[in-house]
Amino acid sequence: IYMRNEDKLYTIMAKWYDELYPDDEDTKNSLKLLDKIFKKHKVKKVLDIACGSGRHLIPLAKKGYSVDGFDYSKTFVKMIKEKLKKEKIKSKVWFADMANFKTKNKYDAISNMFTSFSYMYSPELQIKAFKCFSRALKKGGILVIDTQNGWNLIASERMLPYVKNVDKSGKKKLVNENYLKPDFRYQKMDLKSVYAAYENNKRIVGATSNLQLAMLSVDSFELLSEIAGFKMLEIYGDYK
């Protein structure tokens, strides 16, 4: 199971996840882009795949979209259900695997954000996922995928170790270290992430994740689109 370690990581670090990955400028910009695309294509009903703790699902629902979602982490599903209840949002969320899911409903659009498609580390998983996406969409529906340019990521400062102060006093800190081993031949990379939370300089929780991530090119997405019956419309960001 390609996210077993990741799910264990989130179970341990759930309390700290939103602090580790806050709603920053990247999130705000991605939400603006989604809203622009959805308005252009007259989208009303959205399926947010790998919805996480709700960083995109909840703001989209507040904008008036009918948004459902699922995630492969039971911890996240529990977290987002609690948030939805607090916000009085009626979105449906559930536990599922993006490479093997079925939905009774058909959607105008699918959003798959925060680089989660990279967890589909093999061509077989990528094809399965795209075919599932296709079945969940209405005729003429759109798919928006936010993924990382793996080649640029390797040289990016975002992958360097960093320390994040959680509160103004500096008493609570989060430490994240990432170690990458690229495999250019098979367009994937091994990623080891080490997380630890400290309070008053005392380590209170820590977790390690070992994952394989896809390094997908534009050509890869064009091939996946052709296999699953999609047509690539627009490309943004690093892929130009």
Coordinates of N, CA and C in Angstrom, one line a residue:
I1 N 0.9 -1.2 0.0 CA 0.0 0.0 0.0 C 0.9 1.2 0.0
Y2 N 0.7 2.1 -1.0 CA 1.7 3.1 -1.3 C 1.8 4.2 -0.3
M3 N 0.7 4.3 0.6 CA 0.8 5.4 1.6 C 0.7 4.9 3.0
R4 N 1.1 3.7 3.3 CA 1.0 3.2 4.6 C 1.8 4.0 5.6
N5 N 3.1 4.2 5.3 CA 3.9 5.0 6.1 C 3.4 6.4 6.3
E6 N 2.9 7.0 5.2 CA 2.4 8.3 5.3 C 1.2 8.4 6.3
D7 N 0.3 7.5 6.2 CA -0.8 7.5 7.1 C -0.4 7.4 8.5
K8 N 0.6 6.5 8.8 CA 1.1 6.4 10.2 C 1.7 7.7 10.6
L9 N 2.4 8.4 9.7 CA 3.0 9.7 10.0 C 1.9 10.7 10.4
Y10 N 0.9 10.8 9.6 CA -0.2 11.8 9.9 C -0.9 11.4 11.2
T11 N -1.1 10.1 11.5 CA -1.7 9.8 12.7 C -0.9 10.3 13.9
I12 N 0.4 10.3 13.8 CA 1.2 10.8 14.9 C 1.3 12.3 14.9
M13 N 1.4 12.9 13.8 CA 1.6 14.3 13.7 C 0.3 15.1 13.4
A14 N -0.9 14.5 13.5 CA -2.1 15.2 13.1 C -2.3 16.5 13.9
K15 N -2.0 16.5 15.2 CA -2.1 17.7 16.0 C -1.3 18.9 15.4
W16 N -0.2 18.6 14.7 CA 0.7 19.6 14.3 C 0.6 19.9 12.8
Y17 N -0.2 19.1 12.1 CA -0.2 19.2 10.6 C -0.5 20.6 10.1
D18 N -1.6 21.2 10.6 CA -2.0 22.5 10.1 C -1.0 23.6 10.4
E19 N -0.2 23.4 11.5 CA 0.9 24.3 11.8 C 2.1 24.1 10.8
L20 N 2.3 22.8 10.5 CA 3.5 22.5 9.7 C 3.2 22.9 8.2
Y21 N 1.9 22.8 7.8 CA 1.6 23.2 6.4 C 0.4 24.2 6.5
P22 N 0.7 25.4 6.9 CA -0.4 26.4 7.0 C -1.0 26.9 5.7
D23 N -2.1 27.6 5.8 CA -2.7 28.1 4.6 C -1.9 29.4 4.2
D24 N -0.9 29.2 3.4 CA 0.0 30.2 3.0 C -0.3 30.8 1.7
E25 N 0.6 31.6 1.1 CA 0.3 32.3 -0.2 C 0.1 31.2 -1.3
D26 N 0.8 30.1 -1.2 CA 0.6 29.1 -2.3 C -0.8 28.6 -2.2
T27 N -1.4 28.4 -1.0 CA -2.7 27.9 -0.9 C -3.7 28.9 -1.4
K28 N -3.5 30.2 -1.0 CA -4.4 31.2 -1.5 C -4.4 31.3 -3.0
N29 N -3.2 31.2 -3.6 CA -3.1 31.3 -5.1 C -3.7 30.2 -5.8
S30 N -3.6 29.0 -5.2 CA -4.2 27.8 -5.8 C -5.7 27.9 -5.7
L31 N -6.2 28.4 -4.6 CA -7.7 28.6 -4.5 C -8.2 29.6 -5.5
K32 N -7.5 30.7 -5.7 CA -7.8 31.7 -6.7 C -7.9 31.0 -8.1
L33 N -6.9 30.2 -8.4 CA -6.8 29.5 -9.7 C -7.9 28.6 -9.9
L34 N -8.2 27.8 -8.8 CA -9.3 26.8 -8.9 C -10.7 27.6 -9.2
D35 N -10.9 28.6 -8.5 CA -12.1 29.4 -8.6 C -12.2 30.0 -10.0
K36 N -11.1 30.5 -10.6 CA -11.1 31.0 -11.9 C -11.4 29.9 -13.0
I37 N -10.8 28.7 -12.8 CA -11.0 27.6 -13.7 C -12.5 27.1 -13.6
F38 N -13.0 27.0 -12.4 CA -14.3 26.5 -12.2 C -15.4 27.4 -12.7
K39 N -15.2 28.7 -12.6 CA -16.1 29.7 -13.1 C -16.1 29.7 -14.6
K40 N -14.9 29.5 -15.2 CA -14.7 29.5 -16.7 C -15.5 28.3 -17.3
H41 N -15.5 27.2 -16.5 CA -16.1 25.9 -17.0 C -17.5 25.7 -16.4
K42 N -18.0 26.7 -15.7 CA -19.4 26.6 -15.1 C -19.5 25.4 -14.2
V43 N -18.5 25.2 -13.3 CA -18.5 24.1 -12.4 C -19.3 24.4 -11.2
K44 N -20.1 23.5 -10.7 CA -20.9 23.6 -9.5 C -20.6 22.5 -8.5
K45 N -20.4 21.3 -9.0 CA -20.2 20.2 -8.1 C -18.7 19.6 -8.3
V46 N -18.0 19.6 -7.1 CA -16.5 19.3 -7.2 C -16.2 18.1 -6.3
L47 N -15.3 17.2 -6.7 CA -14.8 16.1 -5.9 C -13.3 16.5 -5.6
D48 N -13.0 16.7 -4.3 CA -11.6 17.0 -3.9 C -10.9 15.7 -3.5
I49 N -10.0 15.3 -4.3 CA -9.4 14.0 -4.1 C -8.1 14.2 -3.3
A50 N -7.9 13.4 -2.3 CA -6.8 13.6 -1.3 C -7.0 15.0 -0.6
C51 N -8.2 15.1 0.0 CA -8.6 16.4 0.5 C -7.8 16.8 1.8
G52 N -7.1 15.9 2.4 CA -6.3 16.2 3.6 C -7.1 16.8 4.7
S53 N -6.7 17.8 5.3 CA -7.4 18.4 6.4 C -8.4 19.5 6.0
G54 N -8.5 19.6 4.7 CA -9.6 20.5 4.1 C -9.1 21.9 3.7
R55 N -7.8 22.0 3.4 CA -7.3 23.3 3.0 C -7.9 23.9 1.7
H56 N -8.4 23.0 0.8 CA -9.1 23.5 -0.4 C -10.6 23.2 -0.3
L57 N -10.9 22.1 0.2 CA -12.4 21.7 0.3 C -13.2 22.7 1.0
I58 N -12.8 23.1 2.2 CA -13.6 24.0 3.0 C -13.7 25.4 2.4
P59 N -12.6 26.0 2.0 CA -12.8 27.3 1.3 C -13.6 27.3 0.1
L60 N -13.5 26.2 -0.7 CA -14.3 26.1 -1.9 C -15.8 26.0 -1.5
A61 N -16.1 25.2 -0.5 CA -17.5 25.1 0.0 C -18.0 26.4 0.4
K62 N -17.2 27.2 1.1 CA -17.6 28.5 1.6 C -17.9 29.5 0.4
K63 N -17.2 29.2 -0.7 CA -17.5 30.0 -1.9 C -18.8 29.7 -2.6
G64 N -19.4 28.6 -2.2 CA -20.7 28.2 -2.8 C -20.6 27.0 -3.6
Y65 N -19.5 26.4 -3.8 CA -19.4 25.1 -4.6 C -19.9 23.9 -3.7
S66 N -20.5 23.0 -4.4 CA -20.9 21.7 -3.7 C -19.7 20.8 -3.8
V67 N -19.0 20.6 -2.6 CA -17.7 19.9 -2.7 C -17.8 18.7 -1.8
D68 N -17.4 17.5 -2.3 CA -17.2 16.3 -1.5 C -15.7 16.0 -1.6
G69 N -15.3 15.1 -0.8 CA -13.9 14.7 -0.9 C -13.5 13.4 -0.2
F70 N -12.4 12.9 -0.5 CA -11.9 11.7 0.3 C -10.4 11.8 0.4
D71 N -9.9 11.0 1.4 CA -8.5 10.9 1.6 C -8.1 9.5 2.0
Y72 N -6.8 9.2 1.8 CA -6.3 7.8 2.2 C -5.9 7.8 3.6
S73 N -5.9 8.9 4.3 CA -5.6 8.9 5.7 C -6.9 9.0 6.6
K74 N -7.1 8.0 7.4 CA -8.3 8.0 8.3 C -8.2 9.1 9.3
T75 N -7.0 9.5 9.6 CA -6.8 10.6 10.6 C -7.3 11.9 10.0
F76 N -7.0 12.1 8.7 CA -7.4 13.3 8.0 C -8.9 13.3 7.9
V77 N -9.5 12.2 7.5 CA -11.0 12.1 7.4 C -11.6 12.5 8.7
K78 N -11.1 12.0 9.8 CA -11.7 12.4 11.1 C -11.5 13.9 11.3
M79 N -10.3 14.4 11.0 CA -10.1 15.8 11.2 C -11.0 16.7 10.4
I80 N -11.2 16.4 9.2 CA -12.0 17.3 8.3 C -13.5 17.2 8.7
K81 N -13.9 16.0 9.1 CA -15.3 15.9 9.5 C -15.6 16.7 10.7
E82 N -14.6 16.8 11.6 CA -14.8 17.7 12.8 C -14.8 19.2 12.4
K83 N -14.0 19.5 11.4 CA -14.0 20.9 10.9 C -15.3 21.3 10.2
L84 N -15.8 20.3 9.4 CA -17.0 20.5 8.6 C -18.2 20.7 9.6
K85 N -18.2 19.9 10.6 CA -19.3 20.0 11.6 C -19.2 21.4 12.3
K86 N -18.0 21.8 12.7 CA -17.9 23.1 13.3 C -18.3 24.3 12.4
E87 N -18.0 24.1 11.1 CA -18.3 25.2 10.1 C -19.7 25.1 9.6
K88 N -20.4 24.0 10.0 CA -21.8 23.7 9.5 C -21.8 23.6 8.0
I89 N -20.8 22.9 7.4 CA -20.7 22.6 6.0 C -21.2 21.2 5.8
K90 N -22.0 21.0 4.8 CA -22.6 19.7 4.5 C -21.9 18.8 3.5
S91 N -20.6 19.0 3.3 CA -19.9 18.2 2.4 C -19.7 16.8 2.9
K92 N -19.7 15.8 2.0 CA -19.5 14.4 2.3 C -18.0 14.1 2.2
V93 N -17.4 13.5 3.2 CA -16.0 13.1 3.1 C -15.9 11.7 3.5
W94 N -14.9 10.9 2.9 CA -14.8 9.5 3.3 C -13.4 9.1 3.0
F95 N -13.1 7.9 3.5 CA -11.8 7.2 3.3 C -11.8 6.5 2.0
A96 N -10.8 6.7 1.1 CA -10.7 6.0 -0.2 C -9.3 6.1 -0.7
D97 N -9.0 5.3 -1.7 CA -7.7 5.3 -2.4 C -7.9 5.9 -3.8
M98 N -7.2 6.9 -4.2 CA -7.4 7.5 -5.5 C -7.1 6.6 -6.7
A99 N -6.4 5.5 -6.5 CA -6.2 4.6 -7.6 C -7.2 3.5 -7.6
N100 N -8.2 3.5 -6.7 CA -9.2 2.4 -6.7 C -10.4 2.9 -5.9
F101 N -11.2 3.8 -6.5 CA -12.4 4.3 -5.9 C -13.6 4.3 -6.9
K102 N -14.8 4.3 -6.3 CA -16.0 4.5 -7.1 C -16.9 5.5 -6.4
T103 N -17.7 6.2 -7.1 CA -18.6 7.2 -6.6 C -20.0 7.0 -7.3
K104 N -21.0 7.1 -6.5 CA -22.4 7.1 -7.0 C -22.7 8.4 -7.8
N105 N -22.2 9.5 -7.3 CA -22.4 10.8 -7.9 C -21.4 11.0 -9.0
K106 N -21.8 11.9 -10.0 CA -20.9 12.3 -11.0 C -20.6 13.8 -10.8
Y107 N -19.4 14.2 -11.0 CA -19.0 15.6 -10.7 C -18.6 16.4 -11.9
D108 N -18.8 17.8 -11.8 CA -18.4 18.7 -12.9 C -16.9 18.8 -12.9
A109 N -16.3 18.6 -11.8 CA -14.8 18.8 -11.7 C -14.2 18.0 -10.6
I110 N -13.0 17.6 -10.8 CA -12.1 17.0 -9.8 C -10.9 17.8 -9.5
S111 N -10.7 18.1 -8.2 CA -9.4 18.8 -7.9 C -8.6 17.8 -7.1
N112 N -7.3 17.8 -7.4 CA -6.3 16.9 -6.8 C -5.1 17.8 -6.5
M113 N -5.0 18.3 -5.3 CA -4.1 19.4 -5.0 C -3.0 19.0 -4.1
F114 N -2.1 19.9 -3.8 CA -1.0 19.8 -2.9 C -0.1 18.6 -3.2
T115 N 0.1 18.4 -4.5 CA 1.1 17.4 -5.0 C 0.8 16.0 -4.6
S116 N -0.4 15.7 -4.2 CA -0.7 14.3 -3.8 C -0.7 13.3 -4.9
F117 N -0.8 13.7 -6.1 CA -0.8 12.7 -7.2 C 0.6 12.1 -7.3
S118 N 1.6 12.8 -6.8 CA 3.0 12.2 -6.8 C 3.1 10.9 -6.1
Y119 N 2.1 10.6 -5.2 CA 2.2 9.3 -4.5 C 1.8 8.2 -5.4
M120 N 1.3 8.5 -6.6 CA 1.1 7.4 -7.6 C 2.5 7.2 -8.3
Y121 N 3.3 6.4 -7.6 CA 4.7 6.4 -8.0 C 5.0 5.5 -9.3
S122 N 4.0 4.7 -9.7 CA 4.3 3.8 -10.8 C 3.3 4.1 -11.9
P123 N 3.6 3.8 -13.2 CA 2.7 4.0 -14.3 C 1.3 3.3 -14.1
E124 N 1.4 2.1 -13.5 CA 0.2 1.3 -13.3 C -0.8 2.1 -12.3
L125 N -0.2 2.6 -11.2 CA -1.1 3.4 -10.3 C -1.6 4.7 -11.0
Q126 N -0.8 5.3 -11.8 CA -1.2 6.5 -12.4 C -2.3 6.3 -13.4
I127 N -2.2 5.2 -14.2 CA -3.3 4.9 -15.1 C -4.6 4.5 -14.4
K128 N -4.5 3.7 -13.3 CA -5.7 3.4 -12.5 C -6.3 4.6 -12.0
A129 N -5.5 5.5 -11.4 CA -6.1 6.8 -10.9 C -6.8 7.6 -11.9
F130 N -6.2 7.8 -13.1 CA -6.8 8.6 -14.1 C -8.1 7.9 -14.6
K131 N -8.1 6.6 -14.7 CA -9.4 6.0 -15.1 C -10.5 6.1 -14.1
C132 N -10.1 6.1 -12.8 CA -11.1 6.4 -11.7 C -11.6 7.8 -11.8
F133 N -10.7 8.7 -12.1 CA -11.0 10.2 -12.2 C -12.1 10.3 -13.3
S134 N -11.8 9.6 -14.5 CA -12.7 9.7 -15.6 C -14.1 9.2 -15.3
R135 N -14.2 8.1 -14.6 CA -15.5 7.5 -14.2 C -16.3 8.4 -13.3
A136 N -15.6 9.2 -12.5 CA -16.3 10.0 -11.5 C -16.8 11.3 -12.0
L137 N -16.3 11.7 -13.3 CA -16.7 13.0 -13.9 C -17.9 12.8 -14.8
K138 N -18.7 13.9 -14.9 CA -19.7 14.0 -15.9 C -19.1 14.1 -17.2
K139 N -19.8 13.9 -18.3 CA -19.3 14.1 -19.7 C -18.9 15.6 -19.8
G140 N -17.7 15.8 -20.2 CA -17.2 17.2 -20.4 C -16.7 17.8 -19.1
G141 N -16.6 16.9 -18.0 CA -16.1 17.4 -16.7 C -14.6 17.7 -16.8
I142 N -14.0 18.4 -15.9 CA -12.6 18.8 -15.9 C -11.9 18.2 -14.7
L143 N -10.6 18.0 -14.9 CA -9.7 17.5 -13.9 C -8.6 18.5 -13.7
V144 N -8.4 18.9 -12.4 CA -7.3 19.9 -12.1 C -6.3 19.2 -11.2
I145 N -5.1 19.0 -11.6 CA -4.1 18.3 -10.8 C -2.9 19.3 -10.5
D146 N -2.6 19.4 -9.2 CA -1.5 20.2 -8.8 C -0.4 19.3 -8.4
T147 N 0.7 19.2 -9.1 CA 1.8 18.3 -8.8 C 3.1 19.1 -8.9
Q148 N 4.2 18.4 -8.4 CA 5.5 19.0 -8.4 C 6.3 18.7 -9.6
N149 N 7.1 19.6 -10.0 CA 8.1 19.4 -11.0 C 9.3 18.8 -10.3
G150 N 9.4 17.4 -10.4 CA 10.4 16.7 -9.6 C 11.8 17.2 -9.8
W151 N 12.1 17.5 -11.0 CA 13.5 17.9 -11.4 C 13.8 19.3 -10.7
N152 N 12.9 20.2 -10.6 CA 13.1 21.5 -9.9 C 13.1 21.3 -8.4
L153 N 12.3 20.3 -8.0 CA 12.2 20.1 -6.5 C 13.5 19.7 -5.9
I154 N 14.3 18.9 -6.6 CA 15.5 18.3 -6.1 C 16.5 19.5 -5.8
A155 N 16.4 20.5 -6.6 CA 17.3 21.7 -6.3 C 16.7 22.8 -5.5
S156 N 15.4 22.6 -5.0 CA 14.7 23.6 -4.4 C 15.1 23.7 -2.9
E157 N 15.1 24.9 -2.4 CA 15.3 25.2 -1.0 C 14.2 24.6 -0.1
R158 N 13.0 24.4 -0.7 CA 11.9 23.9 0.1 C 12.2 22.5 0.6
M159 N 13.2 21.8 0.0 CA 13.5 20.4 0.5 C 14.7 20.4 1.5
L160 N 15.2 21.6 1.9 CA 16.2 21.6 2.9 C 15.6 21.5 4.2
P161 N 16.4 21.1 5.2 CA 15.9 21.0 6.6 C 15.5 22.4 7.1
Y162 N 14.4 22.5 7.9 CA 14.0 23.7 8.4 C 13.4 23.6 9.8
V163 N 13.4 24.7 10.5 CA 12.7 24.7 11.8 C 11.6 25.8 11.8
K164 N 10.5 25.4 12.3 CA 9.4 26.4 12.2 C 8.9 26.6 13.7
N165 N 8.8 27.9 14.1 CA 8.3 28.3 15.3 C 6.8 28.3 15.3
V166 N 6.1 27.6 16.1 CA 4.7 27.4 16.1 C 4.0 28.6 16.8
D167 N 4.6 29.1 17.9 CA 4.0 30.2 18.6 C 5.0 31.3 18.7
K168 N 4.5 32.5 19.1 CA 5.3 33.7 19.1 C 6.5 33.6 20.2
S169 N 6.2 32.9 21.2 CA 7.2 32.8 22.3 C 8.4 31.9 21.9
G170 N 8.2 31.1 20.8 CA 9.3 30.2 20.4 C 9.4 29.0 21.2
K171 N 8.5 28.7 22.1 CA 8.6 27.5 23.0 C 8.2 26.3 22.3
K172 N 7.3 26.4 21.2 CA 6.9 25.2 20.5 C 7.6 25.3 19.1
K173 N 8.2 24.3 18.7 CA 8.9 24.2 17.4 C 8.6 22.9 16.6
L174 N 8.6 23.0 15.3 CA 8.5 21.9 14.4 C 9.8 21.8 13.6
V175 N 10.3 20.6 13.5 CA 11.5 20.4 12.7 C 11.2 19.4 11.6
N176 N 11.6 19.7 10.4 CA 11.3 18.9 9.2 C 12.6 18.7 8.4
E177 N 13.0 17.5 8.2 CA 14.2 17.2 7.4 C 13.8 16.2 6.3
N178 N 14.2 16.5 5.0 CA 13.9 15.7 3.9 C 15.2 15.2 3.2
Y179 N 15.2 14.0 2.8 CA 16.3 13.4 2.0 C 15.8 12.8 0.8
L180 N 16.3 13.2 -0.4 CA 15.8 12.8 -1.7 C 16.8 11.9 -2.4
K181 N 16.3 10.9 -3.0 CA 17.2 10.0 -3.9 C 16.5 9.9 -5.2
P182 N 16.8 10.6 -6.2 CA 16.1 10.6 -7.5 C 16.5 9.4 -8.4
D183 N 15.5 8.9 -9.1 CA 15.7 7.8 -10.1 C 15.2 8.3 -11.4
F184 N 16.1 8.9 -12.2 CA 15.7 9.6 -13.4 C 15.2 8.6 -14.5
R185 N 15.8 7.4 -14.4 CA 15.4 6.4 -15.4 C 13.9 6.0 -15.4
Y186 N 13.4 5.9 -14.1 CA 12.0 5.5 -13.9 C 11.1 6.6 -13.5
Q187 N 11.6 7.8 -13.6 CA 10.9 9.1 -13.2 C 10.2 9.0 -11.9
K188 N 11.0 8.7 -10.9 CA 10.5 8.7 -9.5 C 11.7 9.0 -8.6
M189 N 11.3 9.2 -7.3 CA 12.4 9.5 -6.3 C 11.9 8.9 -5.0
D190 N 12.9 8.5 -4.2 CA 12.7 8.1 -2.8 C 12.8 9.3 -1.9
L191 N 11.8 9.5 -1.0 CA 11.8 10.6 -0.1 C 11.7 10.1 1.3
K192 N 12.7 10.5 2.1 CA 12.6 10.2 3.5 C 12.4 11.5 4.2
S193 N 11.3 11.6 5.0 CA 11.0 12.8 5.7 C 11.0 12.5 7.2
V194 N 11.7 13.3 8.0 CA 11.7 13.2 9.4 C 11.1 14.4 10.1
Y195 N 10.1 14.2 10.9 CA 9.4 15.3 11.6 C 9.5 15.1 13.1
A196 N 9.7 16.2 13.8 CA 9.7 16.2 15.2 C 9.1 17.5 15.8
A197 N 8.4 17.4 16.9 CA 7.8 18.5 17.5 C 8.5 18.7 18.9
Y198 N 8.8 20.0 19.2 CA 9.5 20.2 20.5 C 8.7 21.3 21.3
E199 N 8.7 21.1 22.6 CA 8.1 22.1 23.4 C 9.1 22.4 24.6
N200 N 9.5 23.6 24.8 CA 10.5 24.0 25.8 C 11.8 23.2 25.6
N201 N 12.1 23.1 24.3 CA 13.3 22.3 23.9 C 13.3 20.8 24.2
K202 N 12.1 20.3 24.5 CA 12.0 18.9 24.8 C 11.2 18.2 23.6
R203 N 11.7 17.2 23.1 CA 11.0 16.5 22.0 C 9.8 15.8 22.5
I204 N 8.6 16.1 22.0 CA 7.4 15.5 22.5 C 6.8 14.5 21.5
V205 N 7.1 14.6 20.3 CA 6.6 13.7 19.3 C 7.4 13.7 18.0
G206 N 7.6 12.6 17.4 CA 8.3 12.5 16.1 C 7.9 11.4 15.3
A207 N 8.2 11.5 14.0 CA 7.7 10.4 13.0 C 8.6 10.5 11.8
T208 N 8.8 9.3 11.2 CA 9.6 9.2 9.9 C 8.7 8.6 8.8
S209 N 8.8 9.2 7.6 CA 8.1 8.7 6.5 C 9.0 8.3 5.4
N210 N 8.9 7.1 4.8 CA 9.7 6.7 3.7 C 8.7 6.4 2.5
L211 N 8.9 7.3 1.4 CA 7.9 7.2 0.3 C 8.6 7.1 -1.0
Q212 N 7.9 6.6 -2.0 CA 8.3 6.7 -3.4 C 7.4 7.7 -4.0
L213 N 8.0 8.7 -4.7 CA 7.2 9.7 -5.4 C 7.5 9.8 -6.9
A214 N 6.4 10.0 -7.7 CA 6.6 10.1 -9.1 C 7.2 11.5 -9.5
M215 N 8.1 11.5 -10.5 CA 8.6 12.7 -11.1 C 8.0 12.8 -12.5
L216 N 6.8 13.4 -12.5 CA 6.0 13.4 -13.8 C 6.4 14.6 -14.7
S217 N 6.5 14.3 -15.9 CA 6.7 15.4 -16.9 C 5.4 15.7 -17.6
V218 N 5.5 16.8 -18.4 CA 4.3 17.1 -19.2 C 3.9 16.0 -20.2
D219 N 5.0 15.4 -20.8 CA 4.7 14.2 -21.7 C 4.0 13.1 -21.0
S220 N 4.4 12.8 -19.7 CA 3.7 11.8 -18.9 C 2.2 12.1 -18.8
F221 N 1.9 13.4 -18.5 CA 0.5 13.7 -18.3 C -0.3 13.6 -19.6
E222 N 0.4 14.0 -20.7 CA -0.3 13.9 -22.0 C -0.6 12.5 -22.3
L223 N 0.3 11.5 -22.0 CA 0.1 10.1 -22.2 C -1.1 9.6 -21.3
L224 N -1.0 9.9 -20.1 CA -2.1 9.5 -19.1 C -3.5 10.1 -19.6
S225 N -3.5 11.3 -20.1 CA -4.7 11.9 -20.5 C -5.3 11.1 -21.7
E226 N -4.4 10.8 -22.7 CA -4.8 10.1 -23.9 C -5.4 8.7 -23.5
I227 N -4.7 8.0 -22.6 CA -5.1 6.6 -22.2 C -6.5 6.7 -21.5
A228 N -6.8 7.7 -20.7 CA -8.0 7.8 -19.9 C -9.1 8.6 -20.5
G229 N -8.8 9.1 -21.7 CA -9.8 9.9 -22.4 C -9.9 11.3 -22.1
F230 N -8.9 11.9 -21.6 CA -8.8 13.3 -21.3 C -8.1 14.1 -22.4
K231 N -8.4 15.4 -22.4 CA -7.6 16.3 -23.3 C -7.0 17.4 -22.4
M232 N -5.7 17.5 -22.6 CA -5.0 18.5 -21.8 C -5.3 19.9 -22.3
L233 N -5.8 20.8 -21.4 CA -6.3 22.1 -21.8 C -5.3 23.2 -21.5
E234 N -4.8 23.2 -20.2 CA -3.9 24.3 -19.8 C -2.9 23.8 -18.8
I235 N -1.7 24.5 -18.8 CA -0.6 24.1 -18.0 C -0.1 25.4 -17.2
Y236 N 0.1 25.3 -15.9 CA 0.5 26.5 -15.2 C 1.8 26.2 -14.4
G237 N 2.4 27.3 -13.8 CA 3.5 27.1 -12.9 C 4.8 26.7 -13.6
D238 N 5.5 25.8 -12.9 CA 6.8 25.4 -13.3 C 6.8 24.7 -14.7
Y239 N 5.7 24.1 -15.0 CA 5.6 23.4 -16.3 C 5.3 24.4 -17.5
K240 N 5.2 25.7 -17.0 CA 5.0 26.8 -18.0 C 3.6 26.7 -18.7

